[in-house]
Amino acid sequence: MSNSVPSPNYIYLNLLLSQLSHTDIIQIDKNMVFVEVCLWTLLAFVLTWTAYHVTNRRKKTTKLADGGVEEIRDGGPDVIIVGAGVGGSALAYALAKDGRRVHVIERNLKEPERMMGEFMQPGGRLLLSKLDLQDCLEGIDAQKVTGLTLYKDGKEAPAPFPVEGNNFPYEPSGRMFYNGRFVQRLRQKASSLPNVWLEEGTVRSMVEENGVIKGVTYKNSSGQETTAFAPLTVVCDGCYSNLRRSLNDNNAEVISYTVGYVSKNCRLEEPEKLHLIMAKPSFTMLYQISSTDVRCGFELFSNYFPSIANGEMASFAKNDIAPQVPPKLRKIFLKGIEEGANIKVTPGKRMSATLSRKKGVIVLGDAFNMRHPAIASGMMVLLSDILILRRLLQPLGNLGDVDKVSEVIKSFYVKRKPMSATVNTLGNAFSQVLIASTDQAREAMRQGCYDYLSSGGLRTSGMMALFGGMNPRPLSLIYHLFAITLSSIGQLLSPFPSPLRIWHSLRLCGVSLKLLIPHLKAEGVIQMMSPTNAAVYRKTYMTAV
């Protein structure tokens, strides 16, 4: 077997190693181990980074392939608003003017054809102007309204908004209009700002992480499922909100139905008045919503509701409601029916306001709080809420601080009470008074309300200031409610207090308390009875523009 000859490199390495000390060899071993550890650490980092991004890309690709879901997060909005009706559009404009980036998602951006939201009270006009949106009432053929004309049992009485001594810093008149035209003007004004993105889409659900709402999932106009994120989400999608159940514990109660239609190419004898008729089974009203069109409506209840499809509702309106309409209004009331106007029905709902169980979200408008539409003040409460919320959010630079935003929401809930409690109580109480009844106590209350509103002086001006949102003070409302009760009792007991009349008077007191006590519980006794809250609200939100 032949012997192999060592290579020169091998001989050189052995000579080099023979000259190294034992300590030097140990040091070299340590250095080699350190280099080896570094190389393995670097390799592990590269493999982990690669695996993470490949997996993440596969997940996104799978989502896009299966459900067509796209994420919008980086450089996204500060606020997402669900719904671009009156509330959503007005809030978007207000927040955008404060420098917020706002993404508004609306199910249908075509002009709405609603029967409600056609009356802006004087207080609502003031709040609209404080949001710099008063010009949205221009160019839509809105009609000026200066008060009510009441009708009962062949009598009529004017009830104007108070003009002198009302301590109201704005023109004391309202506006009547087509709701859809007003909404479109608000949308145009909001979307004119560069930091407002108004998009058509249907919100499916909220994105939630650990009890905090992070955004929404929606289907856009092209049918693609999209997820958008923002530090704050505002749900303002109306009385039919499909998101409310997952956020709040309150439930809407349907209390009646308003049936309405438009009589076209006609004008009321007093177009600047809302004509309110105390008829049977409840109220009937007519008001001028454009220079040529009149809205006609009446209230019905679920115990008797004629079919619209087979013509029963038109016959009912013609044969049962029209004879109760005063002669000077009857021709216009019948005109729409005879011309085959489109009859619409809107449920009248009642729902107390409650705070959301989740953080990172605010609920507004009819998705948050509803009252009977008889006094047409829902938009006024909504604009008040927007003005309060905007001012509370202005100092916050970071809307992602859920604890600070939660404190703002709690403060908002208290500050809104003077306006919301006054309107909620008045709307629901007045609607009960308008219902015709064979009960002597209830009918006495109904007659007493008509007499009180038509008596003139401080009685009429005080009540109309409440109706118009010119004096949002719950204590003032309680005073007038008890004054109407005492006046009605006086009529019941005259000319002398018999045992039966005393009994009916006691029952009338019970009726009055039933109109008030549920609202004291719902709105809070302290908030309703405190004059300080109302004074602060008036000073902060109802001063001259």
Coordinates of C-alpha atoms in Angstrom, one line a residue:
M1 CA 0.0 0.0 0.0
S2 CA 1.4 3.3 -1.0
N3 CA 1.9 6.2 1.5
S4 CA 0.2 9.5 0.7
V5 CA 2.3 12.6 0.7
P6 CA 0.9 15.6 2.8
S7 CA 0.1 18.7 0.9
P8 CA 2.2 21.9 1.5
N9 CA -1.0 23.6 2.9
Y10 CA -1.5 20.9 5.4
I11 CA 2.2 21.0 6.5
Y12 CA 1.9 24.8 6.8
L13 CA -1.2 24.6 9.0
N14 CA 0.4 22.0 11.3
L15 CA 3.5 24.3 11.7
L16 CA 1.2 27.3 12.5
L17 CA -0.8 25.3 15.1
S18 CA 2.3 24.0 16.7
Q19 CA 3.3 27.6 17.4
L20 CA 0.0 28.6 19.0
S21 CA -0.4 28.3 22.8
H22 CA -3.2 26.4 24.4
T23 CA -4.9 29.7 25.3
D24 CA -4.9 30.9 21.7
I25 CA -6.6 27.8 20.6
I26 CA -9.3 28.2 23.1
Q27 CA -9.8 31.8 22.0
I28 CA -10.1 30.7 18.4
D29 CA -12.7 28.1 19.4
K30 CA -14.7 30.8 21.2
N31 CA -14.7 33.1 18.3
M32 CA -15.7 30.4 15.9
V33 CA -18.7 29.5 18.2
F34 CA -19.7 33.2 18.4
V35 CA -19.6 33.5 14.6
E36 CA -21.6 30.3 14.2
V37 CA -24.3 31.5 16.7
C38 CA -24.6 34.8 14.8
L39 CA -24.9 33.0 11.5
W40 CA -27.6 30.7 12.8
T41 CA -29.5 33.6 14.4
L42 CA -29.5 35.6 11.2
L43 CA -30.7 32.5 9.2
A44 CA -33.5 31.9 11.7
F45 CA -34.6 35.6 11.5
V46 CA -34.7 35.4 7.7
L47 CA -36.6 32.2 7.7
T48 CA -39.1 33.5 10.2
W49 CA -39.6 36.8 8.4
T50 CA -40.1 34.9 5.1
A51 CA -42.6 32.4 6.6
Y52 CA -44.6 35.2 8.2
H53 CA -45.0 37.3 5.1
V54 CA -45.7 34.3 2.9
T55 CA -48.4 33.1 5.3
N56 CA -49.9 36.6 5.6
R57 CA -50.0 37.0 1.9
R58 CA -51.7 33.6 1.5
K59 CA -54.4 34.6 4.1
K60 CA -55.1 37.8 2.2
T61 CA -55.2 36.0 -1.1
T62 CA -57.5 33.3 0.3
K63 CA -59.9 36.1 1.7
L64 CA -59.9 37.9 -1.6
A65 CA -60.5 34.6 -3.5
D66 CA -63.2 33.3 -1.2
G67 CA -65.1 36.5 -0.1
G68 CA -63.5 39.3 -2.1
V69 CA -62.5 41.2 1.1
E70 CA -60.3 44.2 0.9
E71 CA -58.7 45.9 3.8
I72 CA -58.5 49.7 4.2
R73 CA -56.3 50.7 7.2
D74 CA -53.1 52.5 6.5
G75 CA -53.6 56.3 6.0
G76 CA -57.3 55.7 6.6
P77 CA -60.0 58.0 8.1
D78 CA -60.2 59.3 11.7
V79 CA -64.0 58.7 11.7
I80 CA -66.3 56.3 9.9
I81 CA -69.9 57.4 9.7
V82 CA -72.6 54.8 8.8
G83 CA -75.4 56.6 7.1
A84 CA -75.6 59.8 5.1
G85 CA -79.0 61.1 6.0
V86 CA -79.5 64.4 7.8
G87 CA -77.4 63.3 10.8
G88 CA -74.5 61.5 9.0
S89 CA -74.1 64.3 6.4
A90 CA -74.2 67.1 9.0
L91 CA -71.8 65.3 11.3
A92 CA -69.4 64.6 8.4
Y93 CA -69.3 68.2 7.5
A94 CA -68.8 69.4 11.1
L95 CA -66.0 66.9 11.9
A96 CA -64.3 67.6 8.5
K97 CA -64.3 71.3 9.2
D98 CA -62.4 70.5 12.4
G99 CA -59.7 68.8 10.3
R100 CA -60.8 65.1 10.7
R101 CA -60.7 62.7 7.8
V102 CA -64.2 61.3 7.5
H103 CA -65.4 58.2 5.6
V104 CA -69.2 58.2 5.2
I105 CA -70.8 54.9 4.0
E106 CA -74.4 55.3 2.7
R107 CA -76.6 52.4 1.4
N108 CA -78.2 54.5 -1.3
L109 CA -77.0 57.9 -2.5
K110 CA -80.0 58.6 -4.6
E111 CA -82.4 61.3 -3.4
P112 CA -84.5 59.8 -0.6
E113 CA -88.3 59.7 -0.8
R114 CA -89.2 59.9 2.8
M115 CA -92.4 61.2 4.4
M116 CA -90.8 62.2 7.7
G117 CA -88.2 64.9 8.3
E118 CA -90.0 67.6 6.4
F119 CA -90.3 70.2 9.2
M120 CA -87.5 72.2 10.7
Q121 CA -88.4 74.0 13.9
P122 CA -87.0 77.4 14.7
G123 CA -84.6 75.9 17.2
G124 CA -83.4 73.5 14.5
R125 CA -82.6 76.3 12.2
L126 CA -80.5 78.0 14.9
L127 CA -78.6 74.8 15.5
L128 CA -78.2 74.3 11.7
S129 CA -76.7 77.8 11.4
K130 CA -74.3 77.1 14.3
L131 CA -73.0 74.1 12.2
D132 CA -72.6 76.5 9.2
L133 CA -75.2 74.5 7.3
Q134 CA -78.1 77.0 7.1
D135 CA -77.6 77.4 3.3
C136 CA -78.7 73.8 2.8
L137 CA -82.3 75.1 3.3
E138 CA -81.9 77.3 0.3
G139 CA -82.5 76.3 -3.3
I140 CA -84.9 73.4 -2.3
D141 CA -88.2 75.5 -2.4
A142 CA -88.5 75.3 1.4
Q143 CA -91.5 77.1 2.8
K144 CA -91.5 79.4 5.8
V145 CA -93.7 78.4 8.8
T146 CA -94.6 80.8 11.6
G147 CA -96.7 78.5 13.8
L148 CA -99.7 76.2 14.0
T149 CA -103.4 76.5 13.3
L150 CA -105.4 74.2 15.5
Y151 CA -108.9 72.8 14.7
K152 CA -111.3 71.0 17.0
D153 CA -115.1 70.5 16.7
G154 CA -115.6 73.1 14.1
K155 CA -113.4 75.7 15.9
E156 CA -110.0 77.0 14.9
A157 CA -107.3 78.9 16.7
P158 CA -103.8 80.3 15.7
A159 CA -100.8 79.3 17.8
P160 CA -97.8 81.3 16.4
F161 CA -94.2 81.0 17.5
P162 CA -93.5 83.8 19.9
V163 CA -91.9 86.8 18.2
E164 CA -91.4 89.3 21.0
G165 CA -89.8 88.6 24.5
N166 CA -88.8 85.1 23.5
N167 CA -85.1 85.4 24.4
F168 CA -84.4 83.5 21.2
P169 CA -81.4 84.7 19.2
Y170 CA -82.7 83.8 15.7
E171 CA -85.6 84.4 13.5
P172 CA -88.6 82.6 15.1
S173 CA -89.8 80.7 12.1
G174 CA -89.4 77.2 10.8
R175 CA -89.1 75.6 7.4
M176 CA -91.2 72.9 5.5
F177 CA -89.7 71.1 2.6
Y178 CA -89.1 67.8 0.8
N179 CA -86.8 65.7 3.0
G180 CA -84.9 64.2 0.0
R181 CA -84.0 67.6 -1.3
F182 CA -82.6 68.7 2.0
V183 CA -80.6 65.5 2.5
Q184 CA -79.0 65.9 -1.0
R185 CA -78.0 69.5 -0.2
L186 CA -76.3 68.3 3.0
R187 CA -74.5 65.5 1.2
Q188 CA -73.3 67.9 -1.5
K189 CA -72.0 70.3 1.2
A190 CA -70.2 67.5 3.1
S191 CA -68.6 65.9 0.1
S192 CA -67.4 69.3 -1.2
L193 CA -64.7 69.1 1.6
P194 CA -61.5 67.3 0.5
N195 CA -61.3 65.3 3.7
V196 CA -64.8 63.7 3.3
W197 CA -65.1 60.5 1.4
L198 CA -68.8 59.8 0.7
E199 CA -69.2 56.2 -0.6
E200 CA -72.2 54.1 -1.5
G201 CA -72.2 50.8 0.3
T202 CA -74.1 48.5 2.7
V203 CA -72.5 48.0 6.1
R204 CA -72.8 44.4 7.2
S205 CA -71.2 44.3 10.6
M206 CA -68.8 46.0 13.0
V207 CA -65.2 45.0 13.4
E208 CA -64.6 44.4 17.1
E209 CA -61.5 43.6 19.1
N210 CA -61.7 43.1 22.8
G211 CA -64.9 45.0 23.2
V212 CA -63.6 48.0 21.1
I213 CA -65.1 48.7 17.7
K214 CA -62.3 49.2 15.2
G215 CA -64.3 49.7 12.0
V216 CA -66.9 48.1 9.7
T217 CA -67.3 45.5 7.1
Y218 CA -69.4 46.6 4.1
K219 CA -70.3 45.7 0.5
N220 CA -69.4 48.5 -1.8
S221 CA -71.3 49.6 -5.0
S222 CA -69.4 47.0 -7.1
G223 CA -70.4 44.2 -4.8
Q224 CA -67.0 43.7 -3.1
E225 CA -66.8 43.0 0.6
T226 CA -64.5 45.6 2.2
T227 CA -63.3 46.2 5.7
A228 CA -62.5 49.8 6.7
F229 CA -60.9 50.8 9.9
A230 CA -61.0 54.1 12.0
P231 CA -60.3 55.1 15.6
L232 CA -64.0 56.1 15.9
T233 CA -67.2 54.8 14.3
V234 CA -70.5 56.7 14.4
V235 CA -73.7 54.7 13.6
C236 CA -76.3 57.1 12.2
D237 CA -78.4 54.8 10.0
G238 CA -81.9 55.7 11.0
C239 CA -84.8 54.0 12.7
Y240 CA -84.4 50.7 10.8
S241 CA -80.7 50.4 11.9
N242 CA -79.4 46.8 11.7
L243 CA -76.4 47.7 13.9
R244 CA -78.2 49.0 16.9
R245 CA -79.0 45.6 18.4
S246 CA -75.3 44.7 18.7
L247 CA -74.5 48.0 20.4
N248 CA -77.4 49.1 22.6
D249 CA -79.9 47.5 24.9
N250 CA -82.8 49.7 23.9
N251 CA -85.7 48.4 21.8
A252 CA -87.9 50.5 19.5
E253 CA -91.7 50.4 20.3
V254 CA -94.1 51.0 17.4
I255 CA -96.9 53.1 18.9
S256 CA -98.8 54.2 15.7
Y257 CA -98.6 54.7 12.0
T258 CA -98.7 57.9 10.0
V259 CA -100.4 57.6 6.6
G260 CA -99.5 60.3 4.1
Y261 CA -99.5 61.5 0.5
V262 CA -98.9 64.7 -1.5
S263 CA -101.6 66.8 -3.1
K264 CA -99.8 68.5 -6.1
N265 CA -100.3 71.8 -7.8
C266 CA -102.2 73.5 -5.0
R267 CA -101.6 76.0 -2.2
L268 CA -103.1 76.3 1.2
E269 CA -105.0 79.4 2.2
E270 CA -102.5 79.9 5.0
P271 CA -99.3 78.3 3.6
E272 CA -97.1 79.6 6.4
K273 CA -99.0 77.5 9.0
L274 CA -99.0 73.8 9.9
H275 CA -102.6 72.9 10.1
L276 CA -103.3 70.4 12.9
I277 CA -106.8 68.9 13.2
M278 CA -107.9 67.1 16.4
A279 CA -109.9 64.4 14.6
K280 CA -110.8 60.8 15.1
P281 CA -109.1 58.4 15.8
S282 CA -106.2 60.9 16.2
F283 CA -104.7 63.9 14.5
T284 CA -104.8 64.9 10.8
M285 CA -102.4 67.5 9.4
L286 CA -101.7 69.5 6.2
Y287 CA -98.6 71.6 5.5
Q288 CA -97.0 73.2 2.4
I289 CA -93.8 71.3 1.6
S290 CA -93.1 73.3 -1.6
S291 CA -94.6 76.3 -3.5
T292 CA -97.0 73.9 -5.3
D293 CA -97.3 70.8 -3.1
V294 CA -99.1 70.0 0.2
R295 CA -98.4 67.1 2.5
C296 CA -101.5 65.5 3.9
G297 CA -101.3 63.0 6.7
F298 CA -103.2 61.3 9.5
E299 CA -102.5 58.9 12.3
L300 CA -103.9 55.3 12.6
F301 CA -103.3 52.4 15.0
S302 CA -102.7 48.7 14.4
N303 CA -106.2 47.7 15.7
Y304 CA -107.7 49.0 12.4
F305 CA -105.5 49.5 9.4
P306 CA -107.1 49.5 5.9
S307 CA -105.2 47.9 3.0
I308 CA -103.5 50.3 0.6
A309 CA -103.1 47.8 -2.2
N310 CA -106.8 47.1 -2.7
G311 CA -107.9 50.8 -2.3
E312 CA -109.4 50.5 1.2
M313 CA -107.0 53.1 2.6
A314 CA -108.0 55.7 0.0
S315 CA -111.7 55.0 0.6
F316 CA -111.1 55.3 4.4
A317 CA -109.4 58.7 4.0
K318 CA -112.1 59.9 1.6
N319 CA -115.1 58.7 3.6
D320 CA -113.9 58.8 7.3
I321 CA -111.1 61.4 7.6
A322 CA -112.0 64.0 4.9
P323 CA -115.4 64.9 6.5
Q324 CA -113.5 65.9 9.7
V325 CA -111.2 68.2 7.8
P326 CA -112.3 71.8 7.9
P327 CA -114.0 72.9 4.6
K328 CA -111.3 75.4 3.7
L329 CA -108.7 72.5 3.7
R330 CA -110.9 69.6 2.5
K331 CA -110.6 70.2 -1.2
I332 CA -106.8 70.0 -1.0
F333 CA -107.0 67.0 1.2
L334 CA -109.2 65.1 -1.3
K335 CA -107.2 66.3 -4.3
G336 CA -104.3 63.9 -3.8
I337 CA -106.7 60.9 -3.2
E338 CA -108.7 61.6 -6.2
E339 CA -105.6 62.0 -8.4
G340 CA -104.2 58.6 -7.2
A341 CA -101.3 60.0 -5.1
N342 CA -98.9 57.5 -3.8
I343 CA -100.0 56.7 -0.2
K344 CA -97.1 55.9 2.2
V345 CA -97.1 54.6 5.7
T346 CA -94.4 55.3 8.3
P347 CA -94.4 53.7 11.7
G348 CA -94.3 56.0 14.7
K349 CA -91.7 54.7 17.1
R350 CA -90.6 55.4 20.6
M351 CA -87.2 54.5 22.0
S352 CA -85.3 55.8 25.0
A353 CA -81.6 56.7 24.6
T354 CA -79.0 54.4 26.1
L355 CA -75.2 54.4 25.9
S356 CA -73.5 51.8 23.8
R357 CA -72.0 48.7 25.5
K358 CA -69.0 48.9 23.2
K359 CA -66.1 51.4 23.1
G360 CA -64.9 53.2 20.0
V361 CA -68.5 53.7 18.7
I362 CA -71.2 56.4 19.0
V363 CA -74.8 55.9 18.0
L364 CA -76.8 59.0 16.9
G365 CA -80.2 60.0 15.4
D366 CA -83.2 57.6 15.2
A367 CA -80.8 54.7 15.7
F368 CA -80.2 56.2 19.2
N369 CA -83.3 57.9 20.3
M370 CA -86.9 58.2 19.0
R371 CA -90.1 60.0 20.1
H372 CA -93.5 60.4 18.6
P373 CA -93.3 62.4 15.4
A374 CA -96.4 64.6 16.2
I375 CA -94.3 67.7 17.1
A376 CA -91.8 67.2 14.2
S377 CA -88.7 67.8 16.3
G378 CA -86.5 64.8 15.6
M379 CA -84.1 66.6 13.3
M380 CA -83.7 69.4 15.9
V381 CA -82.7 66.9 18.6
L382 CA -80.2 65.3 16.1
L383 CA -78.6 68.6 15.2
S384 CA -78.3 69.5 18.9
D385 CA -76.6 66.1 19.5
I386 CA -74.1 66.8 16.6
L387 CA -73.3 70.3 17.9
I388 CA -72.6 69.0 21.4
L389 CA -70.6 66.0 20.2
R390 CA -68.5 68.1 17.9
R391 CA -67.5 70.5 20.6
L392 CA -66.6 67.7 23.0
L393 CA -64.4 66.0 20.4
Q394 CA -62.6 69.1 19.3
P395 CA -59.9 69.0 22.1
L396 CA -59.1 65.4 21.4
G397 CA -56.1 65.0 19.1
N398 CA -56.2 61.2 19.2
L399 CA -59.6 59.6 18.7
G400 CA -58.0 56.2 19.2
D401 CA -57.8 56.9 22.9
V402 CA -60.9 54.8 23.8
D403 CA -60.9 55.9 27.4
K404 CA -61.0 59.6 26.6
V405 CA -63.6 59.1 23.9
S406 CA -65.7 57.1 26.4
E407 CA -65.6 60.0 28.8
V408 CA -66.7 62.3 26.0
I409 CA -69.7 60.0 25.2
K410 CA -70.7 60.0 28.9
S411 CA -70.5 63.8 29.1
F412 CA -72.5 64.0 25.8
Y413 CA -75.2 61.9 27.2
V414 CA -75.7 64.3 30.1
K415 CA -75.3 67.6 28.1
R416 CA -78.0 66.6 25.6
K417 CA -80.7 66.2 28.2
P418 CA -82.2 69.8 28.2
M419 CA -83.1 69.5 24.5
S420 CA -83.7 65.8 24.2
A421 CA -85.7 65.4 27.4
T422 CA -87.9 68.4 26.6
V423 CA -88.7 67.1 23.1
N424 CA -89.0 63.5 24.0
T425 CA -91.5 64.2 26.9
L426 CA -93.4 66.8 24.9
G427 CA -93.7 64.6 21.8
N428 CA -94.9 61.5 23.5
A429 CA -97.2 63.4 25.9
F430 CA -98.8 65.5 23.1
S431 CA -99.4 62.5 21.0
Q432 CA -101.4 60.9 23.8
V433 CA -103.5 64.0 24.2
L434 CA -104.3 64.1 20.5
I435 CA -105.9 60.6 20.5
A436 CA -109.7 60.8 20.6
S437 CA -111.3 58.9 23.4
T438 CA -114.8 58.1 24.9
D439 CA -113.2 58.3 28.3
Q440 CA -114.4 61.5 29.9
A441 CA -111.2 62.2 31.8
R442 CA -109.0 61.7 28.7
E443 CA -111.3 63.8 26.5
A444 CA -111.3 66.6 29.1
M445 CA -107.5 66.6 28.9
R446 CA -107.7 66.8 25.1
Q447 CA -110.1 69.7 25.3
G448 CA -108.0 71.4 27.9
C449 CA -104.9 71.2 25.7
Y450 CA -106.8 72.8 22.8
D451 CA -108.1 75.6 25.1
Y452 CA -104.7 76.2 26.6
L453 CA -102.9 76.4 23.2
S454 CA -105.6 78.7 21.8
S455 CA -106.0 81.0 24.8
G456 CA -103.2 83.3 23.7
G457 CA -100.8 85.3 25.9
L458 CA -98.1 83.5 28.0
R459 CA -99.9 80.1 27.7
T460 CA -99.7 80.0 23.9
S461 CA -96.3 81.6 23.7
G462 CA -94.8 79.4 26.4
M463 CA -96.1 76.2 24.8
M464 CA -95.1 77.2 21.3
A465 CA -91.6 78.1 22.5
L466 CA -91.3 74.6 23.7
F467 CA -92.7 73.1 20.5
G468 CA -90.3 75.2 18.4
G469 CA -87.2 74.3 20.4
M470 CA -86.8 77.9 21.4
N471 CA -86.9 77.2 25.1
P472 CA -85.5 73.7 25.8
R473 CA -86.2 73.5 29.5
P474 CA -87.8 70.4 31.0
L475 CA -89.0 72.3 34.1
S476 CA -90.9 74.7 31.9
L477 CA -92.6 71.8 30.1
I478 CA -93.6 70.3 33.5
Y479 CA -95.0 73.6 34.6
H480 CA -97.2 73.9 31.4
L481 CA -98.3 70.2 31.7
F482 CA -99.6 70.8 35.2
A483 CA -101.2 74.1 34.2
I484 CA -103.1 72.2 31.4
T485 CA -104.1 69.5 33.9
L486 CA -105.4 72.1 36.4
S487 CA -107.2 74.0 33.7
S488 CA -108.8 70.7 32.5
I489 CA -109.9 69.8 36.1
G490 CA -111.4 73.3 36.5
Q491 CA -113.6 72.6 33.4
L492 CA -114.5 69.2 34.6
L493 CA -115.6 70.5 38.0
S494 CA -117.7 73.4 36.7
P495 CA -120.3 74.5 37.3
F496 CA -120.2 72.6 40.6
P497 CA -118.1 69.7 41.9
S498 CA -120.4 66.6 41.9
P499 CA -119.0 63.3 43.2
L500 CA -118.8 62.0 39.6
R501 CA -116.9 65.1 38.4
I502 CA -114.5 64.8 41.3
W503 CA -113.9 61.1 40.4
H504 CA -113.1 62.1 36.8
S505 CA -110.9 64.9 38.0
L506 CA -108.8 62.4 40.1
R507 CA -108.6 60.1 37.0
L508 CA -107.4 63.0 34.9
C509 CA -104.6 63.6 37.4
G510 CA -103.7 60.0 36.9
V511 CA -103.6 60.5 33.2
S512 CA -101.4 63.5 33.6
L513 CA -98.9 61.6 35.8
K514 CA -98.8 58.7 33.3
L515 CA -97.7 61.2 30.7
L516 CA -94.9 62.5 32.8
I517 CA -93.5 59.8 35.2
P518 CA -92.2 57.3 32.6
H519 CA -90.1 60.1 31.1
L520 CA -88.8 61.2 34.5
K521 CA -87.6 57.6 34.9
A522 CA -86.2 57.3 31.3
E523 CA -84.5 60.7 31.2
G524 CA -83.5 61.0 34.8
V525 CA -85.1 63.0 37.6
I526 CA -82.1 65.1 38.2
Q527 CA -81.6 66.0 34.5
M528 CA -85.3 66.8 34.2
M529 CA -85.6 68.9 37.3
S530 CA -82.3 70.7 37.4
P531 CA -82.5 74.3 36.1
T532 CA -78.7 74.5 36.0
N533 CA -78.3 72.0 33.1
A534 CA -80.9 73.9 31.0
A535 CA -79.2 77.2 31.7
V536 CA -75.8 75.9 30.8
Y537 CA -77.2 74.3 27.6
R538 CA -78.8 77.5 26.5
K539 CA -75.7 79.6 27.2
T540 CA -73.4 77.2 25.4
Y541 CA -75.4 76.1 22.4
M542 CA -78.2 78.6 21.9
T543 CA -76.5 82.0 21.8
A544 CA -76.4 84.3 18.8
V545 CA -74.5 83.0 15.8

